[in-house]
Amino acid sequence: MVKYDVNSIENISHSVTLVPRLDYSVNLLDEIINVLEGEQLKLVDTNKELIHNFDDSNKLHVDSFKLEWLMTHSLEILLDVRRNMKRITNVGSIPEILPPSIPLVRTVSAQLFEIIPNCSRKLSEISVHLGSIVLDSAALTMARFDFSQTNHKSSTLLNEVKLMVDSKLNKQYPNLDFFKLCNT
């Protein structure tokens, strides 16, 4: 009879359950990204027409561009989260890669709560799965977390995405000041 260590059986059990949860999360994220890409394309088409008669005193005009900014911002964040998730190569890389992604997913979920509630709900589900994957992988690898470092990475990424989206939309609509528009 083979001698089994109870801890190694438990570790194997936990590691086997990580892959399906991670795959499920990636697939769900892909669905959300597809929805956001479709919504963003609709907004771009609408706003390309609207820009010719844009009136910054018209709330509907302003809201349409703000919505495009929000959709583009949310989409870029989720694309970055997906890129990071795809970088996971083994259990040991999970505690390094995933923790900063969880606040990003939650941020986008909150941004989309009133606009696309179904996507917001799915993002909340993803954040729960990612949190459990991070905790299980940390238990397996004996990893420790520095939450201030994780928060710093998330904040840095949010700032980078904001700058990128501002730049992208300012190039797309050169006569429209998105900074001013989004702060009104």
mmCIF file of C-alpha atoms in Angstrom:
data_model
loop_
_atom_site.group_PDB
_atom_site.id
_atom_site.type_symbol
_atom_site.label_atom_id
_atom_site.label_comp_id
_atom_site.label_asym_id
_atom_site.label_seq_id
_atom_site.Cartn_x
_atom_site.Cartn_y
_atom_site.Cartn_z
ATOM 1 C CA MET A 1 0.000 0.000 0.000
ATOM 2 C CA VAL A 2 1.268 3.446 -0.873
ATOM 3 C CA LYS A 3 1.785 5.834 1.996
ATOM 4 C CA TYR A 4 -0.153 9.081 1.494
ATOM 5 C CA ASP A 5 0.389 12.332 3.268
ATOM 6 C CA VAL A 6 -2.979 13.857 4.132
ATOM 7 C CA ASN A 7 -1.651 17.365 3.377
ATOM 8 C CA SER A 8 -0.434 16.349 -0.089
ATOM 9 C CA ILE A 9 -3.824 14.830 -0.923
ATOM 10 C CA GLU A 10 -5.496 18.039 0.202
ATOM 11 C CA ASN A 11 -3.037 20.134 -1.860
ATOM 12 C CA ILE A 12 -3.692 18.020 -4.945
ATOM 13 C CA SER A 13 -7.429 18.370 -4.387
ATOM 14 C CA HIS A 14 -7.149 22.159 -4.143
ATOM 15 C CA SER A 15 -4.873 22.506 -7.157
ATOM 16 C CA VAL A 16 -7.126 20.340 -9.315
ATOM 17 C CA THR A 17 -10.067 22.627 -8.569
ATOM 18 C CA LEU A 18 -8.161 25.781 -9.547
ATOM 19 C CA VAL A 19 -8.022 25.111 -13.284
ATOM 20 C CA PRO A 20 -11.773 24.708 -13.866
ATOM 21 C CA ARG A 21 -12.532 27.855 -11.835
ATOM 22 C CA LEU A 22 -9.875 29.808 -13.692
ATOM 23 C CA ASP A 23 -11.132 28.537 -17.068
ATOM 24 C CA TYR A 24 -14.709 29.388 -16.106
ATOM 25 C CA SER A 25 -13.641 32.891 -15.065
ATOM 26 C CA VAL A 26 -11.737 33.465 -18.313
ATOM 27 C CA ASN A 27 -14.700 32.248 -20.384
ATOM 28 C CA LEU A 28 -17.124 34.442 -18.459
ATOM 29 C CA LEU A 29 -14.762 37.397 -18.858
ATOM 30 C CA ASP A 30 -14.598 36.731 -22.617
ATOM 31 C CA GLU A 31 -18.413 36.866 -22.781
ATOM 32 C CA ILE A 32 -18.457 40.206 -20.972
ATOM 33 C CA ILE A 33 -15.695 41.604 -23.178
ATOM 34 C CA ASN A 34 -17.710 40.609 -26.268
ATOM 35 C CA VAL A 35 -20.772 42.448 -24.925
ATOM 36 C CA LEU A 36 -18.737 45.552 -24.126
ATOM 37 C CA GLU A 37 -17.061 45.519 -27.537
ATOM 38 C CA GLY A 38 -20.474 45.424 -29.187
ATOM 39 C CA GLU A 39 -21.789 48.255 -27.028
ATOM 40 C CA GLN A 40 -18.655 50.305 -27.631
ATOM 41 C CA LEU A 41 -18.974 49.927 -31.410
ATOM 42 C CA LYS A 42 -22.591 51.133 -31.250
ATOM 43 C CA LEU A 43 -21.523 54.161 -29.213
ATOM 44 C CA VAL A 44 -18.676 54.983 -31.589
ATOM 45 C CA ASP A 45 -21.077 54.910 -34.531
ATOM 46 C CA THR A 46 -23.611 57.066 -32.708
ATOM 47 C CA ASN A 47 -21.010 59.551 -31.514
ATOM 48 C CA LYS A 48 -19.347 59.869 -34.920
ATOM 49 C CA GLU A 49 -22.680 61.144 -36.187
ATOM 50 C CA LEU A 50 -23.326 63.221 -33.099
ATOM 51 C CA ILE A 51 -19.969 65.005 -33.186
ATOM 52 C CA HIS A 52 -21.020 67.023 -36.240
ATOM 53 C CA ASN A 53 -23.814 68.697 -34.251
ATOM 54 C CA PHE A 54 -22.318 68.428 -30.772
ATOM 55 C CA ASP A 55 -23.683 70.851 -28.207
ATOM 56 C CA ASP A 56 -21.938 70.743 -24.827
ATOM 57 C CA SER A 57 -25.011 72.275 -23.180
ATOM 58 C CA ASN A 58 -27.129 69.326 -24.348
ATOM 59 C CA LYS A 59 -27.087 66.705 -21.577
ATOM 60 C CA LEU A 60 -27.903 63.873 -24.002
ATOM 61 C CA HIS A 61 -24.902 64.748 -26.175
ATOM 62 C CA VAL A 62 -22.561 64.965 -23.197
ATOM 63 C CA ASP A 63 -23.908 61.740 -21.676
ATOM 64 C CA SER A 64 -23.405 59.870 -24.941
ATOM 65 C CA PHE A 65 -19.706 60.745 -25.011
ATOM 66 C CA LYS A 66 -19.310 60.058 -21.301
ATOM 67 C CA LEU A 67 -20.844 56.645 -21.876
ATOM 68 C CA GLU A 68 -18.404 55.921 -24.679
ATOM 69 C CA TRP A 69 -15.544 56.927 -22.385
ATOM 70 C CA LEU A 70 -16.873 54.672 -19.621
ATOM 71 C CA MET A 71 -17.367 51.750 -22.006
ATOM 72 C CA THR A 72 -13.882 52.149 -23.482
ATOM 73 C CA HIS A 73 -12.357 52.477 -20.015
ATOM 74 C CA SER A 74 -14.156 49.378 -18.732
ATOM 75 C CA LEU A 75 -13.235 47.395 -21.825
ATOM 76 C CA GLU A 76 -9.541 48.317 -21.638
ATOM 77 C CA ILE A 77 -9.383 47.324 -17.971
ATOM 78 C CA LEU A 78 -11.007 43.959 -18.663
ATOM 79 C CA LEU A 79 -8.724 43.306 -21.631
ATOM 80 C CA ASP A 80 -5.759 43.903 -19.338
ATOM 81 C CA VAL A 81 -7.228 41.582 -16.694
ATOM 82 C CA ARG A 82 -7.684 38.889 -19.340
ATOM 83 C CA ARG A 83 -4.087 39.331 -20.552
ATOM 84 C CA ASN A 84 -2.890 38.885 -16.988
ATOM 85 C CA MET A 85 -5.040 35.811 -16.455
ATOM 86 C CA LYS A 86 -3.604 34.249 -19.602
ATOM 87 C CA ARG A 87 -0.082 34.785 -18.183
ATOM 88 C CA ILE A 88 -0.747 32.247 -15.427
ATOM 89 C CA THR A 89 1.446 29.233 -16.084
ATOM 90 C CA ASN A 90 1.329 27.380 -12.771
ATOM 91 C CA VAL A 91 -0.094 27.549 -9.256
ATOM 92 C CA GLY A 92 2.917 29.537 -8.070
ATOM 93 C CA SER A 93 2.260 32.356 -10.518
ATOM 94 C CA ILE A 94 -1.330 32.906 -9.359
ATOM 95 C CA PRO A 95 -0.508 34.829 -6.145
ATOM 96 C CA GLU A 96 1.755 37.135 -8.151
ATOM 97 C CA ILE A 97 -0.571 37.773 -11.097
ATOM 98 C CA LEU A 98 -4.188 37.669 -9.918
ATOM 99 C CA PRO A 99 -4.470 39.804 -6.743
ATOM 100 C CA PRO A 100 -4.249 43.213 -8.500
ATOM 101 C CA SER A 101 -6.900 42.074 -10.990
ATOM 102 C CA ILE A 102 -9.609 41.572 -8.375
ATOM 103 C CA PRO A 103 -10.039 45.284 -7.485
ATOM 104 C CA LEU A 104 -10.000 46.085 -11.215
ATOM 105 C CA VAL A 105 -12.838 43.650 -11.881
ATOM 106 C CA ARG A 106 -14.781 45.099 -8.949
ATOM 107 C CA THR A 107 -14.221 48.642 -10.208
ATOM 108 C CA VAL A 108 -15.596 47.788 -13.642
ATOM 109 C CA SER A 109 -18.500 45.915 -12.055
ATOM 110 C CA ALA A 110 -19.412 49.050 -10.106
ATOM 111 C CA GLN A 111 -19.050 51.232 -13.220
ATOM 112 C CA LEU A 112 -21.421 49.007 -15.178
ATOM 113 C CA PHE A 113 -23.954 48.408 -12.391
ATOM 114 C CA GLU A 114 -26.595 50.785 -13.747
ATOM 115 C CA ILE A 115 -25.597 50.600 -17.414
ATOM 116 C CA ILE A 116 -25.299 46.859 -18.044
ATOM 117 C CA PRO A 117 -26.480 45.111 -14.846
ATOM 118 C CA ASN A 118 -26.028 41.605 -16.249
ATOM 119 C CA CYS A 119 -22.337 42.249 -16.983
ATOM 120 C CA SER A 120 -21.932 43.838 -13.567
ATOM 121 C CA ARG A 121 -23.390 40.739 -11.902
ATOM 122 C CA LYS A 122 -21.113 38.438 -13.902
ATOM 123 C CA LEU A 123 -18.086 40.553 -12.991
ATOM 124 C CA SER A 124 -19.024 40.246 -9.325
ATOM 125 C CA GLU A 125 -19.152 36.495 -9.802
ATOM 126 C CA ILE A 126 -15.716 36.566 -11.453
ATOM 127 C CA SER A 127 -14.245 38.564 -8.569
ATOM 128 C CA VAL A 128 -15.517 35.949 -6.102
ATOM 129 C CA HIS A 129 -13.982 33.141 -8.168
ATOM 130 C CA LEU A 130 -10.677 34.975 -8.552
ATOM 131 C CA GLY A 131 -10.566 35.660 -4.815
ATOM 132 C CA SER A 132 -11.088 32.003 -4.014
ATOM 133 C CA ILE A 133 -8.483 30.973 -6.593
ATOM 134 C CA VAL A 134 -5.971 33.402 -5.081
ATOM 135 C CA LEU A 135 -6.634 32.145 -1.550
ATOM 136 C CA ASP A 136 -6.397 28.484 -2.545
ATOM 137 C CA SER A 137 -3.215 29.048 -4.535
ATOM 138 C CA ALA A 138 -1.712 30.985 -1.634
ATOM 139 C CA ALA A 139 -2.472 28.090 0.700
ATOM 140 C CA LEU A 140 -0.812 25.679 -1.719
ATOM 141 C CA THR A 141 2.283 27.793 -2.304
ATOM 142 C CA MET A 142 2.552 29.329 1.187
ATOM 143 C CA ALA A 143 2.390 32.771 -0.450
ATOM 144 C CA ARG A 144 1.901 35.942 1.546
ATOM 145 C CA PHE A 145 0.131 39.040 0.389
ATOM 146 C CA ASP A 146 1.023 42.656 0.739
ATOM 147 C CA PHE A 147 -2.339 44.310 0.218
ATOM 148 C CA SER A 148 -0.841 47.781 0.010
ATOM 149 C CA GLN A 149 1.376 46.593 -2.869
ATOM 150 C CA THR A 150 -1.619 44.956 -4.556
ATOM 151 C CA ASN A 151 -3.669 48.145 -4.175
ATOM 152 C CA HIS A 152 -0.775 50.206 -5.526
ATOM 153 C CA LYS A 153 -0.522 47.971 -8.624
ATOM 154 C CA SER A 154 -4.277 48.208 -9.195
ATOM 155 C CA SER A 155 -4.278 51.994 -8.803
ATOM 156 C CA THR A 156 -1.319 52.359 -11.128
ATOM 157 C CA LEU A 157 -3.027 50.258 -13.776
ATOM 158 C CA LEU A 158 -6.274 52.220 -13.428
ATOM 159 C CA ASN A 159 -4.368 55.468 -13.925
ATOM 160 C CA GLU A 160 -2.524 54.089 -16.956
ATOM 161 C CA VAL A 161 -5.770 52.901 -18.538
ATOM 162 C CA LYS A 162 -7.432 56.246 -17.854
ATOM 163 C CA LEU A 163 -4.606 58.095 -19.596
ATOM 164 C CA MET A 164 -4.661 55.674 -22.505
ATOM 165 C CA VAL A 165 -8.433 55.984 -22.943
ATOM 166 C CA ASP A 166 -8.279 59.779 -22.681
ATOM 167 C CA SER A 167 -5.556 59.841 -25.318
ATOM 168 C CA LYS A 168 -7.381 57.408 -27.595
ATOM 169 C CA LEU A 169 -10.661 59.314 -27.461
ATOM 170 C CA ASN A 170 -8.964 62.701 -27.800
ATOM 171 C CA LYS A 171 -7.398 61.429 -31.039
ATOM 172 C CA GLN A 172 -10.737 60.033 -32.186
ATOM 173 C CA TYR A 173 -12.547 63.298 -31.363
ATOM 174 C CA PRO A 174 -9.849 66.010 -31.551
ATOM 175 C CA ASN A 175 -12.270 68.908 -31.052
ATOM 176 C CA LEU A 176 -13.798 67.445 -27.901
ATOM 177 C CA ASP A 177 -12.081 67.873 -24.527
ATOM 178 C CA PHE A 178 -12.833 64.610 -22.710
ATOM 179 C CA PHE A 179 -11.189 65.776 -19.497
ATOM 180 C CA LYS A 180 -13.523 68.749 -19.323
ATOM 181 C CA LEU A 181 -16.461 66.710 -20.555
ATOM 182 C CA CYS A 182 -16.083 63.938 -17.978
ATOM 183 C CA ASN A 183 -15.640 66.375 -15.099
ATOM 184 C CA THR A 184 -18.837 68.323 -15.734
#
